[in-house]
């Protein structure tokens, strides 16, 4: 991904904790888990014979852990996301822990990790292991079939046929083709319980509790569409969503280090996005239709083809075919944050959320999670994708659709 200019694709998981960090317990856990999982000190290499990428573990070692006193939390996250301390293509650690003393009775644990090694499911399992829960399998694949490229291509044909319908809609994102993507930026919206309850109430009235993913995806889509439409006022702007489907439906069988999802693409037209409620229902129908036609089954071999093929071989044809836009935004709703964890290293967990980075295109990602009945939303973007006024428009549209005033969430730029 670095060769194609898409950046490091790191993420920081933030755990806000009460009390003070237990230095001894942190260092001991970092050593035990680091030696338990050699993959945390491994290098990702691609076979010249099969083009398949595989991890080549180095000698087991402790996870690097750093301690910070009275550190500006947001500035540190920004520094970690744009740093080069983790490189999965080179020897060295693939995960770092940063313990930050924020106040006399409040601290934060930051986990810096690459998307090549973990995802939202995996990091939840990792947090459970940090908390002392029974560890799951270290790594592995949920598939036991090693199909040939020809078989994979044939099985992926249904979803390829679906994607052939996208170019006629003139897909756009916030990526500016004449602007080289810069550093990663983010803003976190942390909604208190009353505001989270307000959002839930509006969601239930608009689409019902069963429409969790489509509802938040539509809110994110309409926010991004508002900015694209401001750039192209004479167009009916569609949004091409990239949404996750779990590869392994059984949570207990999902290994720790593994790409657990395949991404599937759903397109919402400008007319469908005019109002939130119709947009949610339209997305839900398309989501159900996607599942009914078993397109996730076709996405799996397509994803495996992409994993086996160097990115430069498929990104250029895809960019030409889709006019440079792989999707309009990245979005996910990971549900309850670290559902098995209430306490970590003797400190009560106060809140938790993820801060992923994104590539450009699309240049923007909007991600939701929840802890203790409080929603958190991370808006992540690449420098050059949004101006200050465009970000204000995006944020205002998002909060309006969620049903809370702009002054309600605690904003962390």
mmCIF file of C-alpha atoms in Angstrom:
data_model
loop_
_atom_site.group_PDB
_atom_site.id
_atom_site.type_symbol
_atom_site.label_atom_id
_atom_site.label_comp_id
_atom_site.label_asym_id
_atom_site.label_seq_id
_atom_site.Cartn_x
_atom_site.Cartn_y
_atom_site.Cartn_z
ATOM 1 C CA UNK A 1 0.000 0.000 0.000
ATOM 2 C CA UNK A 2 2.933 2.307 0.600
ATOM 3 C CA UNK A 3 4.048 1.872 -3.031
ATOM 4 C CA UNK A 4 0.663 3.162 -4.186
ATOM 5 C CA UNK A 5 0.846 6.240 -1.962
ATOM 6 C CA UNK A 6 -1.893 5.098 0.374
ATOM 7 C CA UNK A 7 0.158 5.522 3.558
ATOM 8 C CA UNK A 8 0.841 3.279 6.515
ATOM 9 C CA UNK A 9 -2.749 2.426 7.430
ATOM 10 C CA UNK A 10 -2.156 2.502 11.137
ATOM 11 C CA UNK A 11 -4.783 2.896 13.825
ATOM 12 C CA UNK A 12 -4.732 3.968 17.446
ATOM 13 C CA UNK A 13 -7.128 2.422 19.939
ATOM 14 C CA UNK A 14 -7.740 4.672 22.933
ATOM 15 C CA UNK A 15 -8.740 3.315 26.340
ATOM 16 C CA UNK A 16 -9.597 6.042 28.862
ATOM 17 C CA UNK A 17 -9.068 4.690 32.382
ATOM 18 C CA UNK A 18 -9.613 5.892 35.918
ATOM 19 C CA UNK A 19 -6.828 6.060 38.510
ATOM 20 C CA UNK A 20 -3.121 5.773 37.736
ATOM 21 C CA UNK A 21 -1.178 3.381 35.447
ATOM 22 C CA UNK A 22 0.342 0.336 37.128
ATOM 23 C CA UNK A 23 3.813 0.452 35.580
ATOM 24 C CA UNK A 24 4.873 -2.978 36.808
ATOM 25 C CA UNK A 25 1.716 -4.731 35.559
ATOM 26 C CA UNK A 26 1.951 -3.003 32.179
ATOM 27 C CA UNK A 27 5.573 -3.991 31.645
ATOM 28 C CA UNK A 28 4.952 -7.585 32.725
ATOM 29 C CA UNK A 29 1.926 -7.938 30.419
ATOM 30 C CA UNK A 30 3.831 -6.392 27.498
ATOM 31 C CA UNK A 31 6.568 -8.984 27.976
ATOM 32 C CA UNK A 32 4.241 -11.986 28.385
ATOM 33 C CA UNK A 33 1.995 -11.180 25.407
ATOM 34 C CA UNK A 34 4.915 -10.146 23.203
ATOM 35 C CA UNK A 35 6.593 -13.507 23.750
ATOM 36 C CA UNK A 36 3.322 -15.409 23.427
ATOM 37 C CA UNK A 37 2.735 -13.986 19.932
ATOM 38 C CA UNK A 38 5.869 -13.959 17.740
ATOM 39 C CA UNK A 39 3.768 -12.426 14.958
ATOM 40 C CA UNK A 40 3.981 -9.140 16.875
ATOM 41 C CA UNK A 41 7.657 -9.089 15.834
ATOM 42 C CA UNK A 42 7.398 -10.333 12.265
ATOM 43 C CA UNK A 43 7.786 -9.212 8.713
ATOM 44 C CA UNK A 44 5.219 -9.422 5.926
ATOM 45 C CA UNK A 45 6.715 -10.868 2.748
ATOM 46 C CA UNK A 46 5.233 -11.853 -0.588
ATOM 47 C CA UNK A 47 6.155 -15.130 -2.277
ATOM 48 C CA UNK A 48 7.686 -14.657 -5.720
ATOM 49 C CA UNK A 49 6.181 -18.000 -6.780
ATOM 50 C CA UNK A 50 2.544 -17.606 -5.669
ATOM 51 C CA UNK A 51 2.370 -13.834 -4.956
ATOM 52 C CA UNK A 52 0.782 -14.712 -1.614
ATOM 53 C CA UNK A 53 1.820 -12.568 1.341
ATOM 54 C CA UNK A 54 2.730 -14.297 4.600
ATOM 55 C CA UNK A 55 4.104 -13.357 8.008
ATOM 56 C CA UNK A 56 7.667 -14.421 8.793
ATOM 57 C CA UNK A 57 8.069 -14.207 12.588
ATOM 58 C CA UNK A 58 11.266 -13.026 14.206
ATOM 59 C CA UNK A 59 12.460 -13.939 17.680
ATOM 60 C CA UNK A 60 9.767 -13.315 20.322
ATOM 61 C CA UNK A 61 10.219 -10.126 22.333
ATOM 62 C CA UNK A 62 8.274 -7.855 24.647
ATOM 63 C CA UNK A 63 5.816 -5.373 23.162
ATOM 64 C CA UNK A 64 7.369 -1.890 23.236
ATOM 65 C CA UNK A 65 5.726 0.237 25.936
ATOM 66 C CA UNK A 66 6.231 3.961 26.438
ATOM 67 C CA UNK A 67 5.188 6.118 29.392
ATOM 68 C CA UNK A 68 4.145 9.751 29.012
ATOM 69 C CA UNK A 69 3.517 12.271 31.780
ATOM 70 C CA UNK A 70 0.865 14.987 31.336
ATOM 71 C CA UNK A 71 1.018 14.482 27.573
ATOM 72 C CA UNK A 72 -1.415 16.201 25.196
ATOM 73 C CA UNK A 73 -3.384 13.076 24.248
ATOM 74 C CA UNK A 74 -4.634 14.276 20.881
ATOM 75 C CA UNK A 75 -1.219 15.558 19.825
ATOM 76 C CA UNK A 76 0.340 12.218 20.751
ATOM 77 C CA UNK A 77 -2.267 10.281 18.732
ATOM 78 C CA UNK A 78 -1.566 12.538 15.751
ATOM 79 C CA UNK A 79 2.161 11.936 16.129
ATOM 80 C CA UNK A 80 1.748 8.160 16.344
ATOM 81 C CA UNK A 81 -0.567 7.934 13.337
ATOM 82 C CA UNK A 82 1.843 9.899 11.159
ATOM 83 C CA UNK A 83 5.019 8.301 12.485
ATOM 84 C CA UNK A 84 7.109 5.479 11.077
ATOM 85 C CA UNK A 85 7.763 3.376 14.162
ATOM 86 C CA UNK A 86 5.753 0.462 12.706
ATOM 87 C CA UNK A 87 6.507 -0.975 9.283
ATOM 88 C CA UNK A 88 5.089 -4.448 8.594
ATOM 89 C CA UNK A 89 7.473 -4.866 5.654
ATOM 90 C CA UNK A 90 10.555 -4.489 7.850
ATOM 91 C CA UNK A 91 11.922 -6.180 10.945
ATOM 92 C CA UNK A 92 10.717 -4.763 14.236
ATOM 93 C CA UNK A 93 7.634 -4.543 16.457
ATOM 94 C CA UNK A 94 4.189 -4.429 14.847
ATOM 95 C CA UNK A 95 2.366 -3.069 17.884
ATOM 96 C CA UNK A 96 3.130 -0.465 20.546
ATOM 97 C CA UNK A 97 1.615 0.493 23.894
ATOM 98 C CA UNK A 98 1.641 4.068 25.184
ATOM 99 C CA UNK A 99 0.521 4.808 28.756
ATOM 100 C CA UNK A 100 -0.396 8.462 29.185
ATOM 101 C CA UNK A 101 -1.049 10.154 32.537
ATOM 102 C CA UNK A 102 -3.693 12.747 31.655
ATOM 103 C CA UNK A 103 -4.836 13.916 35.114
ATOM 104 C CA UNK A 104 -4.038 12.921 38.708
ATOM 105 C CA UNK A 105 -6.906 10.393 38.616
ATOM 106 C CA UNK A 106 -7.201 9.657 34.909
ATOM 107 C CA UNK A 107 -4.902 7.961 32.391
ATOM 108 C CA UNK A 108 -5.113 6.528 28.903
ATOM 109 C CA UNK A 109 -3.660 3.477 27.205
ATOM 110 C CA UNK A 110 -2.991 3.946 23.506
ATOM 111 C CA UNK A 111 -2.514 0.874 21.317
ATOM 112 C CA UNK A 112 -0.824 1.608 17.987
ATOM 113 C CA UNK A 113 -1.434 -1.160 15.440
ATOM 114 C CA UNK A 114 -1.406 -1.750 11.648
ATOM 115 C CA UNK A 115 -4.467 -2.828 9.683
ATOM 116 C CA UNK A 116 -2.346 -5.484 7.985
ATOM 117 C CA UNK A 117 -2.218 -7.348 11.307
ATOM 118 C CA UNK A 118 -5.452 -6.516 13.127
ATOM 119 C CA UNK A 119 -8.927 -5.121 12.540
ATOM 120 C CA UNK A 120 -11.820 -4.052 14.755
ATOM 121 C CA UNK A 121 -12.611 -7.645 15.769
ATOM 122 C CA UNK A 122 -8.982 -8.528 16.394
ATOM 123 C CA UNK A 123 -8.210 -5.474 18.508
ATOM 124 C CA UNK A 124 -11.207 -6.231 20.757
ATOM 125 C CA UNK A 125 -9.805 -9.734 21.283
ATOM 126 C CA UNK A 126 -6.380 -8.256 21.969
ATOM 127 C CA UNK A 127 -7.805 -5.888 24.604
ATOM 128 C CA UNK A 128 -9.510 -8.860 26.264
ATOM 129 C CA UNK A 129 -6.141 -10.613 26.410
ATOM 130 C CA UNK A 130 -4.541 -7.511 27.926
ATOM 131 C CA UNK A 131 -7.257 -7.578 30.575
ATOM 132 C CA UNK A 132 -6.391 -11.172 31.459
ATOM 133 C CA UNK A 133 -9.153 -12.973 29.609
ATOM 134 C CA UNK A 134 -8.433 -16.436 28.210
ATOM 135 C CA UNK A 135 -6.373 -15.945 25.029
ATOM 136 C CA UNK A 136 -7.728 -17.211 21.727
ATOM 137 C CA UNK A 137 -5.721 -18.704 18.847
ATOM 138 C CA UNK A 138 -2.802 -16.495 17.887
ATOM 139 C CA UNK A 139 -3.340 -16.392 14.156
ATOM 140 C CA UNK A 140 -4.608 -18.382 11.241
ATOM 141 C CA UNK A 141 -7.076 -18.464 8.405
ATOM 142 C CA UNK A 142 -10.750 -19.359 8.489
ATOM 143 C CA UNK A 143 -10.508 -21.023 5.087
ATOM 144 C CA UNK A 144 -8.927 -24.407 4.394
ATOM 145 C CA UNK A 145 -9.319 -24.196 0.609
ATOM 146 C CA UNK A 146 -6.452 -22.895 -1.514
ATOM 147 C CA UNK A 147 -8.172 -22.283 -4.849
ATOM 148 C CA UNK A 148 -6.328 -21.391 -8.043
ATOM 149 C CA UNK A 149 -6.547 -17.805 -9.385
ATOM 150 C CA UNK A 150 -8.769 -19.037 -12.214
ATOM 151 C CA UNK A 151 -11.245 -20.595 -9.776
ATOM 152 C CA UNK A 152 -11.213 -17.486 -7.593
ATOM 153 C CA UNK A 153 -11.919 -15.269 -10.615
ATOM 154 C CA UNK A 154 -14.827 -17.470 -11.703
ATOM 155 C CA UNK A 155 -16.350 -17.464 -8.204
ATOM 156 C CA UNK A 156 -15.937 -13.673 -7.951
ATOM 157 C CA UNK A 157 -17.813 -13.048 -11.229
ATOM 158 C CA UNK A 158 -21.207 -12.144 -9.616
ATOM 159 C CA UNK A 159 -19.757 -9.277 -7.625
ATOM 160 C CA UNK A 160 -17.617 -8.147 -10.560
ATOM 161 C CA UNK A 161 -20.797 -7.945 -12.604
ATOM 162 C CA UNK A 162 -22.311 -5.790 -9.860
ATOM 163 C CA UNK A 163 -19.337 -3.426 -9.935
ATOM 164 C CA UNK A 164 -19.638 -2.987 -13.703
ATOM 165 C CA UNK A 165 -22.779 -0.935 -13.057
ATOM 166 C CA UNK A 166 -20.987 1.685 -10.930
ATOM 167 C CA UNK A 167 -19.118 3.862 -13.487
ATOM 168 C CA UNK A 168 -22.295 5.176 -15.137
ATOM 169 C CA UNK A 169 -23.133 6.935 -11.861
ATOM 170 C CA UNK A 170 -19.941 9.057 -11.909
ATOM 171 C CA UNK A 171 -18.597 8.060 -8.513
ATOM 172 C CA UNK A 172 -16.848 10.818 -6.581
ATOM 173 C CA UNK A 173 -15.114 11.072 -3.219
ATOM 174 C CA UNK A 174 -13.429 13.867 -1.270
ATOM 175 C CA UNK A 175 -10.065 12.989 -2.834
ATOM 176 C CA UNK A 176 -8.635 15.887 -4.868
ATOM 177 C CA UNK A 177 -6.819 14.440 -7.856
ATOM 178 C CA UNK A 178 -4.457 17.419 -8.203
ATOM 179 C CA UNK A 179 -3.574 17.427 -4.518
ATOM 180 C CA UNK A 180 -1.086 14.932 -3.110
ATOM 181 C CA UNK A 181 -2.511 13.393 0.095
ATOM 182 C CA UNK A 182 -0.896 14.773 3.218
ATOM 183 C CA UNK A 183 -0.822 13.648 6.825
ATOM 184 C CA UNK A 184 -3.657 11.924 8.654
ATOM 185 C CA UNK A 185 -6.074 14.042 10.689
ATOM 186 C CA UNK A 186 -9.008 13.181 12.913
ATOM 187 C CA UNK A 187 -11.695 14.544 15.174
ATOM 188 C CA UNK A 188 -13.450 12.478 17.816
ATOM 189 C CA UNK A 189 -17.041 13.199 18.822
ATOM 190 C CA UNK A 190 -17.779 11.703 22.233
ATOM 191 C CA UNK A 191 -21.480 11.816 22.990
ATOM 192 C CA UNK A 192 -22.590 11.756 26.649
ATOM 193 C CA UNK A 193 -25.316 9.332 27.706
ATOM 194 C CA UNK A 194 -28.180 11.798 27.219
ATOM 195 C CA UNK A 195 -27.067 12.691 23.684
ATOM 196 C CA UNK A 196 -26.461 9.016 22.879
ATOM 197 C CA UNK A 197 -29.990 8.275 24.084
ATOM 198 C CA UNK A 198 -31.331 11.043 21.847
ATOM 199 C CA UNK A 199 -29.535 9.536 18.856
ATOM 200 C CA UNK A 200 -30.931 6.089 19.673
ATOM 201 C CA UNK A 201 -34.467 7.472 20.015
ATOM 202 C CA UNK A 202 -34.319 9.207 16.646
ATOM 203 C CA UNK A 203 -32.861 6.082 15.045
ATOM 204 C CA UNK A 204 -35.684 3.930 16.441
ATOM 205 C CA UNK A 205 -38.321 6.358 15.144
ATOM 206 C CA UNK A 206 -36.644 6.702 11.770
ATOM 207 C CA UNK A 207 -35.657 3.153 10.936
ATOM 208 C CA UNK A 208 -35.934 0.885 13.972
ATOM 209 C CA UNK A 209 -33.254 -0.670 16.163
ATOM 210 C CA UNK A 210 -32.567 -3.458 13.650
ATOM 211 C CA UNK A 211 -31.243 -0.946 11.128
ATOM 212 C CA UNK A 212 -28.187 0.035 13.152
ATOM 213 C CA UNK A 213 -25.569 -0.312 10.419
ATOM 214 C CA UNK A 214 -27.647 1.152 7.553
ATOM 215 C CA UNK A 215 -28.763 4.077 9.724
ATOM 216 C CA UNK A 216 -25.288 5.224 10.741
ATOM 217 C CA UNK A 217 -23.981 4.466 7.244
ATOM 218 C CA UNK A 218 -26.640 6.759 5.781
ATOM 219 C CA UNK A 219 -25.774 9.522 8.248
ATOM 220 C CA UNK A 220 -22.130 9.227 7.194
ATOM 221 C CA UNK A 221 -23.066 9.088 3.499
ATOM 222 C CA UNK A 222 -25.237 12.185 3.628
ATOM 223 C CA UNK A 223 -22.492 14.090 5.458
ATOM 224 C CA UNK A 224 -19.927 13.243 2.780
ATOM 225 C CA UNK A 225 -22.447 13.862 0.004
ATOM 226 C CA UNK A 226 -23.127 17.380 1.335
ATOM 227 C CA UNK A 227 -19.474 18.311 0.749
ATOM 228 C CA UNK A 228 -19.212 16.664 -2.680
ATOM 229 C CA UNK A 229 -22.485 18.337 -3.718
ATOM 230 C CA UNK A 230 -21.104 21.732 -2.639
ATOM 231 C CA UNK A 231 -18.212 21.184 -5.053
ATOM 232 C CA UNK A 232 -20.481 20.007 -7.882
ATOM 233 C CA UNK A 233 -23.810 21.818 -7.389
ATOM 234 C CA UNK A 234 -25.098 20.886 -10.840
ATOM 235 C CA UNK A 235 -24.785 17.125 -10.283
ATOM 236 C CA UNK A 236 -26.941 14.565 -8.524
ATOM 237 C CA UNK A 237 -24.216 13.112 -6.315
ATOM 238 C CA UNK A 238 -24.282 9.347 -5.616
ATOM 239 C CA UNK A 239 -22.322 7.721 -2.807
ATOM 240 C CA UNK A 240 -20.494 4.414 -3.168
ATOM 241 C CA UNK A 241 -20.181 2.882 0.291
ATOM 242 C CA UNK A 242 -17.569 0.377 1.363
ATOM 243 C CA UNK A 243 -19.085 -1.667 4.203
ATOM 244 C CA UNK A 244 -17.795 -4.724 6.094
ATOM 245 C CA UNK A 245 -19.088 -8.298 6.051
ATOM 246 C CA UNK A 246 -17.671 -10.778 8.568
ATOM 247 C CA UNK A 247 -15.802 -13.677 6.997
ATOM 248 C CA UNK A 248 -16.416 -15.914 10.000
ATOM 249 C CA UNK A 249 -19.931 -15.508 11.494
ATOM 250 C CA UNK A 250 -19.064 -17.455 14.646
ATOM 251 C CA UNK A 251 -17.362 -14.975 17.010
ATOM 252 C CA UNK A 252 -15.653 -17.730 19.031
ATOM 253 C CA UNK A 253 -13.896 -19.029 15.908
ATOM 254 C CA UNK A 254 -12.475 -15.672 14.840
ATOM 255 C CA UNK A 255 -8.698 -15.753 15.379
ATOM 256 C CA UNK A 256 -6.820 -12.850 16.925
ATOM 257 C CA UNK A 257 -4.555 -11.879 14.035
ATOM 258 C CA UNK A 258 -6.579 -12.104 10.870
ATOM 259 C CA UNK A 259 -8.441 -9.950 8.372
ATOM 260 C CA UNK A 260 -11.946 -10.822 9.535
ATOM 261 C CA UNK A 261 -13.942 -8.938 6.932
ATOM 262 C CA UNK A 262 -14.498 -8.551 3.256
ATOM 263 C CA UNK A 263 -15.659 -5.174 2.051
ATOM 264 C CA UNK A 264 -18.746 -4.948 -0.105
ATOM 265 C CA UNK A 265 -19.896 -1.923 -2.085
ATOM 266 C CA UNK A 266 -23.400 -0.472 -2.165
ATOM 267 C CA UNK A 267 -24.388 2.558 -4.197
ATOM 268 C CA UNK A 268 -26.932 5.152 -3.082
ATOM 269 C CA UNK A 269 -28.122 7.584 -5.749
ATOM 270 C CA UNK A 270 -28.532 11.309 -5.185
ATOM 271 C CA UNK A 271 -32.320 10.931 -5.141
ATOM 272 C CA UNK A 272 -32.148 8.172 -2.528
ATOM 273 C CA UNK A 273 -29.976 10.338 -0.282
ATOM 274 C CA UNK A 274 -32.226 13.409 -0.244
ATOM 275 C CA UNK A 275 -33.880 12.450 3.055
ATOM 276 C CA UNK A 276 -32.465 10.334 5.873
ATOM 277 C CA UNK A 277 -35.396 7.947 6.414
ATOM 278 C CA UNK A 278 -35.828 6.945 2.726
ATOM 279 C CA UNK A 279 -32.054 6.660 2.403
ATOM 280 C CA UNK A 280 -31.902 4.279 5.365
ATOM 281 C CA UNK A 281 -34.674 2.109 3.978
ATOM 282 C CA UNK A 282 -33.092 2.094 0.511
ATOM 283 C CA UNK A 283 -29.730 1.048 1.948
ATOM 284 C CA UNK A 284 -31.338 -1.669 4.036
ATOM 285 C CA UNK A 285 -33.119 -3.067 0.949
ATOM 286 C CA UNK A 286 -29.856 -3.094 -0.981
ATOM 287 C CA UNK A 287 -28.028 -4.641 1.954
ATOM 288 C CA UNK A 288 -30.663 -7.392 2.239
ATOM 289 C CA UNK A 289 -30.589 -7.924 -1.521
ATOM 290 C CA UNK A 290 -26.796 -8.149 -1.423
ATOM 291 C CA UNK A 291 -27.033 -10.890 1.186
ATOM 292 C CA UNK A 292 -29.921 -12.675 -0.538
ATOM 293 C CA UNK A 293 -27.954 -12.918 -3.769
ATOM 294 C CA UNK A 294 -25.023 -14.259 -1.708
ATOM 295 C CA UNK A 295 -22.680 -11.598 -3.030
ATOM 296 C CA UNK A 296 -20.545 -11.782 0.150
ATOM 297 C CA UNK A 297 -19.696 -15.303 -1.018
ATOM 298 C CA UNK A 298 -18.432 -13.767 -4.266
ATOM 299 C CA UNK A 299 -16.592 -11.005 -2.396
ATOM 300 C CA UNK A 300 -14.528 -13.594 -0.525
ATOM 301 C CA UNK A 301 -12.715 -14.975 -3.632
ATOM 302 C CA UNK A 302 -12.314 -11.436 -5.004
ATOM 303 C CA UNK A 303 -10.660 -10.389 -1.754
ATOM 304 C CA UNK A 304 -8.389 -13.436 -1.881
ATOM 305 C CA UNK A 305 -7.404 -12.565 -5.436
ATOM 306 C CA UNK A 306 -6.495 -9.040 -4.319
ATOM 307 C CA UNK A 307 -4.506 -10.422 -1.377
ATOM 308 C CA UNK A 308 -2.476 -12.629 -3.739
ATOM 309 C CA UNK A 309 -1.950 -9.919 -6.334
ATOM 310 C CA UNK A 310 0.467 -6.996 -5.791
ATOM 311 C CA UNK A 311 -1.635 -3.868 -5.401
ATOM 312 C CA UNK A 312 -0.090 -2.097 -8.402
ATOM 313 C CA UNK A 313 -1.534 -4.824 -10.664
ATOM 314 C CA UNK A 314 -5.166 -4.241 -9.730
ATOM 315 C CA UNK A 315 -5.346 -0.661 -8.422
ATOM 316 C CA UNK A 316 -4.478 0.957 -11.748
ATOM 317 C CA UNK A 317 -7.139 -0.962 -13.742
ATOM 318 C CA UNK A 318 -9.658 -0.344 -10.947
ATOM 319 C CA UNK A 319 -8.822 3.362 -10.859
ATOM 320 C CA UNK A 320 -9.205 3.605 -14.642
ATOM 321 C CA UNK A 321 -12.476 1.693 -14.585
ATOM 322 C CA UNK A 322 -13.960 3.664 -11.688
ATOM 323 C CA UNK A 323 -12.414 6.962 -12.853
ATOM 324 C CA UNK A 324 -10.047 6.991 -9.880
ATOM 325 C CA UNK A 325 -12.628 6.465 -7.143
ATOM 326 C CA UNK A 326 -12.593 3.147 -5.295
ATOM 327 C CA UNK A 327 -15.469 4.331 -3.083
ATOM 328 C CA UNK A 328 -16.845 7.559 -1.633
ATOM 329 C CA UNK A 329 -15.948 6.898 2.006
ATOM 330 C CA UNK A 330 -14.997 4.214 4.501
ATOM 331 C CA UNK A 331 -17.484 3.493 7.265
ATOM 332 C CA UNK A 332 -18.041 1.012 10.063
ATOM 333 C CA UNK A 333 -20.019 0.656 13.260
ATOM 334 C CA UNK A 334 -18.137 -1.786 15.472
ATOM 335 C CA UNK A 335 -20.841 -1.960 18.137
ATOM 336 C CA UNK A 336 -19.913 -2.150 21.808
ATOM 337 C CA UNK A 337 -16.257 -1.374 22.392
ATOM 338 C CA UNK A 338 -14.320 -4.251 24.021
ATOM 339 C CA UNK A 339 -17.504 -5.955 25.273
ATOM 340 C CA UNK A 340 -15.681 -8.321 27.646
ATOM 341 C CA UNK A 341 -13.650 -5.616 29.390
ATOM 342 C CA UNK A 342 -14.723 -3.349 32.251
ATOM 343 C CA UNK A 343 -11.351 -3.076 34.002
ATOM 344 C CA UNK A 344 -7.755 -3.035 32.852
ATOM 345 C CA UNK A 345 -4.628 -3.224 35.049
ATOM 346 C CA UNK A 346 -6.707 -2.451 38.130
ATOM 347 C CA UNK A 347 -8.292 0.650 36.585
ATOM 348 C CA UNK A 348 -11.933 0.960 35.592
ATOM 349 C CA UNK A 349 -12.461 1.543 31.885
ATOM 350 C CA UNK A 350 -14.199 4.887 31.425
ATOM 351 C CA UNK A 351 -14.441 5.014 27.628
ATOM 352 C CA UNK A 352 -12.891 3.502 24.518
ATOM 353 C CA UNK A 353 -12.799 4.224 20.789
ATOM 354 C CA UNK A 354 -10.712 3.668 17.661
ATOM 355 C CA UNK A 355 -8.890 6.239 15.536
ATOM 356 C CA UNK A 356 -8.156 4.623 12.139
ATOM 357 C CA UNK A 357 -6.321 6.260 9.267
ATOM 358 C CA UNK A 358 -7.665 6.211 5.703
ATOM 359 C CA UNK A 359 -6.250 6.293 2.190
ATOM 360 C CA UNK A 360 -6.931 8.923 -0.429
ATOM 361 C CA UNK A 361 -9.027 8.113 -2.409
ATOM 362 C CA UNK A 362 -11.508 8.211 -0.794
ATOM 363 C CA UNK A 363 -9.818 10.527 1.702
ATOM 364 C CA UNK A 364 -12.458 10.236 4.435
ATOM 365 C CA UNK A 365 -13.731 7.724 6.973
ATOM 366 C CA UNK A 366 -16.501 7.990 9.584
ATOM 367 C CA UNK A 367 -16.454 5.310 12.287
ATOM 368 C CA UNK A 368 -18.808 4.680 15.219
ATOM 369 C CA UNK A 369 -18.465 2.622 18.392
ATOM 370 C CA UNK A 370 -20.171 2.521 21.777
ATOM 371 C CA UNK A 371 -19.140 2.006 25.377
ATOM 372 C CA UNK A 372 -21.349 2.111 28.490
ATOM 373 C CA UNK A 373 -24.322 3.459 26.481
ATOM 374 C CA UNK A 374 -22.215 6.309 25.079
ATOM 375 C CA UNK A 375 -21.560 6.664 21.371
ATOM 376 C CA UNK A 376 -18.241 7.820 19.954
ATOM 377 C CA UNK A 377 -17.644 8.893 16.375
ATOM 378 C CA UNK A 378 -14.223 9.275 14.764
ATOM 379 C CA UNK A 379 -13.986 11.403 11.629
ATOM 380 C CA UNK A 380 -10.693 10.583 9.915
ATOM 381 C CA UNK A 381 -9.354 12.256 6.788
ATOM 382 C CA UNK A 382 -6.233 12.921 4.754
ATOM 383 C CA UNK A 383 -4.849 16.437 4.611
ATOM 384 C CA UNK A 384 -5.859 17.982 1.299
ATOM 385 C CA UNK A 385 -9.218 16.196 1.137
ATOM 386 C CA UNK A 386 -11.185 18.785 3.164
ATOM 387 C CA UNK A 387 -10.998 22.528 3.674
ATOM 388 C CA UNK A 388 -11.983 23.978 7.060
ATOM 389 C CA UNK A 389 -15.345 25.173 5.728
ATOM 390 C CA UNK A 390 -16.019 21.779 4.123
ATOM 391 C CA UNK A 391 -15.267 20.017 7.392
ATOM 392 C CA UNK A 392 -17.720 22.300 9.206
ATOM 393 C CA UNK A 393 -20.375 21.462 6.615
ATOM 394 C CA UNK A 394 -19.698 17.721 6.923
ATOM 395 C CA UNK A 395 -19.810 17.797 10.715
ATOM 396 C CA UNK A 396 -22.933 19.962 10.814
ATOM 397 C CA UNK A 397 -24.781 17.657 8.406
ATOM 398 C CA UNK A 398 -23.727 14.584 10.391
ATOM 399 C CA UNK A 399 -24.854 15.981 13.750
ATOM 400 C CA UNK A 400 -28.138 17.243 12.302
ATOM 401 C CA UNK A 401 -28.960 13.788 10.967
ATOM 402 C CA UNK A 402 -27.973 12.197 14.279
ATOM 403 C CA UNK A 403 -30.362 14.602 15.999
ATOM 404 C CA UNK A 404 -28.011 16.375 18.410
ATOM 405 C CA UNK A 405 -26.873 20.026 18.484
ATOM 406 C CA UNK A 406 -23.314 20.821 17.461
ATOM 407 C CA UNK A 407 -22.486 21.968 20.992
ATOM 408 C CA UNK A 408 -23.499 18.633 22.546
ATOM 409 C CA UNK A 409 -20.650 16.208 21.804
ATOM 410 C CA UNK A 410 -17.244 16.605 23.361
ATOM 411 C CA UNK A 411 -15.124 17.273 20.295
ATOM 412 C CA UNK A 412 -11.488 16.181 20.250
ATOM 413 C CA UNK A 413 -9.673 17.736 17.261
#
